[in-house]
Amino acid sequence: MPIYRDMTDLYKHWCGTIRGHKNKKTLWLLSELKHGRKHALGELPGRIRSHYVSDDEIAKSVKDLGHPDTANWIRTLLPERAIGRSGDLGEILATEFVEEQLNYEVPVRKLRYKDHREMAMRGEDVIGVAYDDNDGLTLLKGEAKSAQTLSRGTVETAREKLKEGFGRPSAHSLTFVARRLIQSDDPDRKELGKAILQEAKSQAVPERRLAHLLFTFTGNRVDQIIENDLNSADDIRQQHSVNVRIGDHGNFVKNIYEKAGSLGDD
């Protein structure tokens, strides 16, 4: 069964990466390249918008309402408050990282289903999947945290969330993803949805095919905090700890969302 990914590199041209690997644990430390900001400002706004609304929805809205009203409608989907933008961007960047660097697909853009643009959604921040006829389903459970200054306590809270449910994604979150996929007209999407729904019902995926991701997007250096946390994590499964550090975190979030909101104005 094919996995669908956007193959355009975001992180490769935006950030430099230091990667450390020991047994089943991998530490990723990313910081902005000298000219990486230009790439991020060009690439991220469109990706952000795609997490809130699909291309098909945009095309239908343009047909029904025209370009100006469609652009105004899309703006109503994007959070306006700094805390909402920061949290959503953390999840978006984690999703993009999972697909670009870890070879999983995140098959449902969950932010498209928010009840309110300023409210966080229940369940895991990221669920990544890989699937083939020989090995069956492999799952990644991810937590994302975003802040100008991230504390050790926040990292500890995220780790506890990853450990919940014996380290498995919750049945609620898996069912949410599965239902979206089963509704697809694509037979491969339907089959993937059925496999995920079976996991929600029976917890059939063995622990060796379950991975964890703790993703942080920060202004401050948290190298030692996340390294200590990773060292104390279990070694039953693949463990990935990632920090993307942007010194002017708050300004970056504000600028990126302003650009995302202005797409389609021209």
Short mmCIF file of C-alpha atoms in Angstrom, two decimals:
data_model
loop_
_atom_site.label_atom_id
_atom_site.label_comp_id
_atom_site.label_asym_id
_atom_site.label_seq_id
_atom_site.Cartn_x
_atom_site.Cartn_y
_atom_site.Cartn_z
CA MET A 1 0.00 0.00 0.00
CA PRO A 2 1.59 3.33 -1.02
CA ILE A 3 2.36 6.07 1.49
CA TYR A 4 1.58 9.60 0.31
CA ARG A 5 4.10 12.35 1.08
CA ASP A 6 4.99 15.83 0.01
CA MET A 7 8.54 15.28 -1.18
CA THR A 8 9.59 18.94 -1.09
CA ASP A 9 12.26 19.37 1.58
CA LEU A 10 11.49 21.87 4.33
CA TYR A 11 14.05 21.11 7.01
CA LYS A 12 16.93 20.36 4.65
CA HIS A 13 17.01 23.97 3.42
CA TRP A 14 15.82 25.64 6.61
CA CYS A 15 17.87 24.10 9.42
CA GLY A 16 21.20 22.56 10.18
CA THR A 17 20.94 19.26 12.04
CA ILE A 18 23.01 17.52 14.68
CA ARG A 19 21.88 13.93 15.06
CA GLY A 20 22.92 11.48 17.74
CA HIS A 21 21.88 7.84 17.75
CA LYS A 22 22.30 5.12 20.38
CA ASN A 23 20.49 1.79 20.19
CA LYS A 24 16.81 2.64 19.67
CA LYS A 25 17.10 6.30 20.72
CA THR A 26 17.77 9.23 18.40
CA LEU A 27 18.33 12.86 19.40
CA TRP A 28 17.80 15.55 16.75
CA LEU A 29 18.97 19.13 17.36
CA LEU A 30 18.04 21.59 14.61
CA SER A 31 18.83 25.29 14.33
CA GLU A 32 18.23 27.78 11.56
CA LEU A 33 20.79 28.02 8.77
CA LYS A 34 22.24 31.43 7.90
CA HIS A 35 19.93 31.82 4.91
CA GLY A 36 17.31 29.34 6.08
CA ARG A 37 14.73 31.92 7.13
CA LYS A 38 14.08 32.91 3.52
CA HIS A 39 13.28 29.31 2.65
CA ALA A 40 10.98 28.90 5.66
CA LEU A 41 9.09 32.11 4.87
CA GLY A 42 8.55 30.90 1.32
CA GLU A 43 7.68 27.29 2.12
CA LEU A 44 5.85 27.25 5.45
CA PRO A 45 2.82 29.55 4.88
CA GLY A 46 1.38 27.27 2.21
CA ARG A 47 2.03 24.19 4.32
CA ILE A 48 0.36 25.83 7.30
CA ARG A 49 -2.73 26.62 5.26
CA SER A 50 -2.87 23.02 4.00
CA HIS A 51 -3.12 21.78 7.59
CA TYR A 52 -6.35 23.75 8.07
CA VAL A 53 -8.01 23.35 4.68
CA SER A 54 -7.54 20.97 1.75
CA ASP A 55 -6.84 21.96 -1.84
CA ASP A 56 -10.20 20.48 -2.86
CA GLU A 57 -12.02 22.65 -0.33
CA ILE A 58 -10.18 25.73 -1.56
CA ALA A 59 -10.99 24.95 -5.20
CA LYS A 60 -14.68 24.45 -4.40
CA SER A 61 -14.81 27.64 -2.36
CA VAL A 62 -13.16 29.65 -5.16
CA LYS A 63 -15.73 28.26 -7.60
CA ASP A 64 -18.65 29.10 -5.28
CA LEU A 65 -17.46 32.30 -3.63
CA GLY A 66 -14.57 33.68 -5.66
CA HIS A 67 -11.00 34.40 -4.57
CA PRO A 68 -11.52 37.32 -2.12
CA ASP A 69 -14.24 35.59 -0.06
CA THR A 70 -12.26 32.33 -0.06
CA ALA A 71 -9.19 34.14 1.29
CA ASN A 72 -11.34 35.76 4.00
CA TRP A 73 -12.87 32.40 4.91
CA ILE A 74 -9.49 30.72 5.25
CA ARG A 75 -8.33 33.50 7.60
CA THR A 76 -11.21 32.62 9.95
CA LEU A 77 -9.73 29.12 10.31
CA LEU A 78 -6.29 30.31 11.48
CA PRO A 79 -5.72 31.10 15.16
CA GLU A 80 -5.19 34.77 16.02
CA ARG A 81 -3.82 34.46 19.55
CA ALA A 82 -0.11 33.90 20.06
CA ILE A 83 -0.58 30.82 22.24
CA GLY A 84 -2.90 29.16 19.72
CA ARG A 85 -0.57 29.89 16.83
CA SER A 86 2.43 28.59 18.73
CA GLY A 87 0.71 25.34 19.73
CA ASP A 88 -0.65 24.68 16.26
CA LEU A 89 2.67 25.46 14.59
CA GLY A 90 4.40 23.00 16.91
CA GLU A 91 2.04 20.26 15.72
CA ILE A 92 2.43 21.30 12.08
CA LEU A 93 6.22 21.28 12.26
CA ALA A 94 6.17 17.91 14.04
CA THR A 95 3.96 16.47 11.29
CA GLU A 96 6.23 17.81 8.57
CA PHE A 97 9.28 16.39 10.39
CA VAL A 98 7.69 12.94 10.74
CA GLU A 99 6.98 12.77 7.03
CA GLU A 100 10.23 14.30 5.81
CA GLN A 101 12.72 12.73 8.21
CA LEU A 102 11.18 9.63 9.80
CA ASN A 103 9.48 7.96 6.81
CA TYR A 104 6.01 7.82 8.29
CA GLU A 105 2.86 9.31 6.84
CA VAL A 106 0.51 11.43 8.94
CA PRO A 107 -2.59 10.51 6.94
CA VAL A 108 -5.05 12.99 8.45
CA ARG A 109 -4.44 16.72 8.94
CA LYS A 110 -6.27 16.91 12.26
CA LEU A 111 -6.32 20.74 12.45
CA ARG A 112 -8.92 20.69 9.65
CA TYR A 113 -11.36 19.31 12.21
CA LYS A 114 -10.95 21.83 15.05
CA ASP A 115 -14.13 22.97 16.83
CA HIS A 116 -12.71 26.49 17.22
CA ARG A 117 -9.58 28.04 15.84
CA GLU A 118 -8.25 28.98 19.30
CA MET A 119 -8.93 25.58 20.90
CA ALA A 120 -6.56 22.63 21.04
CA MET A 121 -7.86 19.23 19.96
CA ARG A 122 -8.05 16.15 22.15
CA GLY A 123 -5.81 13.14 21.66
CA GLU A 124 -2.26 12.70 20.44
CA ASP A 125 -0.64 15.62 18.66
CA VAL A 126 0.71 13.39 15.88
CA ILE A 127 -0.06 9.84 14.75
CA GLY A 128 2.26 8.57 12.05
CA VAL A 129 1.73 5.35 10.14
CA ALA A 130 3.63 3.06 7.82
CA TYR A 131 1.98 0.08 6.18
CA ASP A 132 2.89 -2.73 3.83
CA ASP A 133 1.52 -6.17 3.06
CA ASN A 134 4.48 -7.99 4.65
CA ASP A 135 4.97 -6.17 7.96
CA GLY A 136 1.48 -4.79 8.39
CA LEU A 137 0.91 -1.60 10.35
CA THR A 138 3.62 0.41 12.15
CA LEU A 139 2.62 3.38 14.33
CA LEU A 140 4.32 6.49 15.67
CA LYS A 141 2.85 8.37 18.63
CA GLY A 142 4.02 11.97 18.94
CA GLU A 143 3.73 14.87 21.36
CA ALA A 144 4.65 18.41 20.27
CA LYS A 145 5.49 21.37 22.51
CA SER A 146 6.14 24.93 21.34
CA ALA A 147 7.29 27.89 23.45
CA GLN A 148 9.74 30.76 23.49
CA THR A 149 11.05 29.32 26.76
CA LEU A 150 10.39 25.63 27.31
CA SER A 151 10.76 24.16 30.79
CA ARG A 152 11.82 20.73 31.99
CA GLY A 153 8.36 20.29 33.52
CA THR A 154 6.69 20.68 30.13
CA VAL A 155 8.98 18.03 28.66
CA GLU A 156 8.22 15.71 31.57
CA THR A 157 4.48 16.21 31.00
CA ALA A 158 4.87 15.35 27.32
CA ARG A 159 6.80 12.20 28.20
CA GLU A 160 4.04 11.09 30.55
CA LYS A 161 1.51 11.56 27.74
CA LEU A 162 3.61 9.33 25.50
CA LYS A 163 3.68 6.64 28.19
CA GLU A 164 -0.09 6.62 28.66
CA GLY A 165 -1.99 3.60 27.38
CA PHE A 166 1.13 1.40 27.59
CA GLY A 167 2.75 3.69 25.03
CA ARG A 168 0.05 3.17 22.39
CA PRO A 169 -1.97 5.86 20.64
CA SER A 170 -5.40 6.11 22.22
CA ALA A 171 -8.32 4.24 20.69
CA HIS A 172 -10.12 7.59 20.41
CA SER A 173 -7.37 9.13 18.28
CA LEU A 174 -6.92 6.03 16.12
CA THR A 175 -10.65 5.80 15.48
CA PHE A 176 -10.73 9.48 14.50
CA VAL A 177 -8.00 8.88 11.89
CA ALA A 178 -9.50 5.61 10.69
CA ARG A 179 -12.95 7.09 10.10
CA ARG A 180 -11.54 9.88 7.95
CA LEU A 181 -9.65 7.36 5.82
CA ILE A 182 -12.51 4.88 5.46
CA GLN A 183 -14.65 7.70 4.06
CA SER A 184 -12.17 8.15 1.20
CA ASP A 185 -12.94 7.09 -2.37
CA ASP A 186 -9.38 5.77 -2.67
CA PRO A 187 -9.30 1.99 -1.98
CA ASP A 188 -5.78 2.21 -0.53
CA ARG A 189 -6.95 4.87 1.93
CA LYS A 190 -9.88 2.68 2.91
CA GLU A 191 -7.60 -0.31 3.56
CA LEU A 192 -5.27 1.79 5.67
CA GLY A 193 -8.25 3.08 7.63
CA LYS A 194 -9.45 -0.48 8.28
CA ALA A 195 -5.99 -1.51 9.53
CA ILE A 196 -5.89 1.48 11.91
CA LEU A 197 -9.42 0.76 13.13
CA GLN A 198 -8.42 -2.84 13.85
CA GLU A 199 -5.55 -1.56 16.00
CA ALA A 200 -7.97 0.72 17.87
CA LYS A 201 -10.15 -2.31 18.64
CA SER A 202 -7.59 -5.00 19.41
CA GLN A 203 -4.15 -3.39 20.02
CA ALA A 204 -2.69 -5.88 17.56
CA VAL A 205 0.48 -3.96 16.62
CA PRO A 206 3.50 -5.43 18.46
CA GLU A 207 5.63 -3.10 20.56
CA ARG A 208 8.55 -3.42 18.14
CA ARG A 209 6.37 -1.61 15.57
CA LEU A 210 5.45 1.26 17.89
CA ALA A 211 7.64 4.40 18.02
CA HIS A 212 7.56 7.59 20.09
CA LEU A 213 8.36 11.17 19.15
CA LEU A 214 8.84 14.08 21.53
CA PHE A 215 9.05 17.20 19.36
CA THR A 216 9.93 20.64 20.74
CA PHE A 217 9.95 24.00 18.95
CA THR A 218 11.63 26.60 21.13
CA GLY A 219 13.46 29.88 21.42
CA ASN A 220 15.70 28.68 24.23
CA ARG A 221 18.27 25.90 24.22
CA VAL A 222 16.83 22.71 25.65
CA ASP A 223 19.56 20.30 24.51
CA GLN A 224 20.32 18.96 27.97
CA ILE A 225 16.68 18.80 29.04
CA ILE A 226 15.58 16.65 26.12
CA GLU A 227 18.76 14.56 26.16
CA ASN A 228 18.22 13.71 29.83
CA ASP A 229 14.59 12.92 29.12
CA LEU A 230 15.52 10.69 26.18
CA ASN A 231 18.11 8.82 28.25
CA SER A 232 15.45 7.99 30.84
CA ALA A 233 12.86 6.86 28.25
CA ASP A 234 12.19 3.16 27.72
CA ASP A 235 14.16 1.20 25.14
CA ILE A 236 11.31 -1.09 24.16
CA ARG A 237 10.60 0.95 21.03
CA GLN A 238 12.21 3.52 18.72
CA GLN A 239 12.44 6.84 20.55
CA HIS A 240 12.95 10.16 18.74
CA SER A 241 13.50 13.45 20.57
CA VAL A 242 13.64 16.56 18.40
CA ASN A 243 14.32 20.21 19.12
CA VAL A 244 13.96 22.94 16.51
CA ARG A 245 15.40 26.12 17.99
CA ILE A 246 14.58 29.55 16.54
CA GLY A 247 15.89 32.37 18.72
CA ASP A 248 13.11 34.83 17.88
CA HIS A 249 10.44 32.18 18.30
CA GLY A 250 7.56 34.59 18.98
CA ASN A 251 8.32 36.86 16.02
CA PHE A 252 8.80 33.86 13.77
CA VAL A 253 5.39 32.42 14.67
CA LYS A 254 3.70 35.80 14.17
CA ASN A 255 5.32 36.43 10.78
CA ILE A 256 4.61 32.95 9.45
CA TYR A 257 0.93 33.11 10.38
CA GLU A 258 0.56 36.58 8.92
CA LYS A 259 1.97 35.28 5.64
CA ALA A 260 -0.28 32.21 5.77
CA GLY A 261 -3.29 34.47 6.30
CA SER A 262 -2.40 36.72 3.36
CA LEU A 263 -2.12 33.90 0.81
CA GLY A 264 -4.65 34.46 -1.95
CA ASP A 265 -4.88 38.22 -1.44
CA ASP A 266 -2.97 38.98 -4.61
#
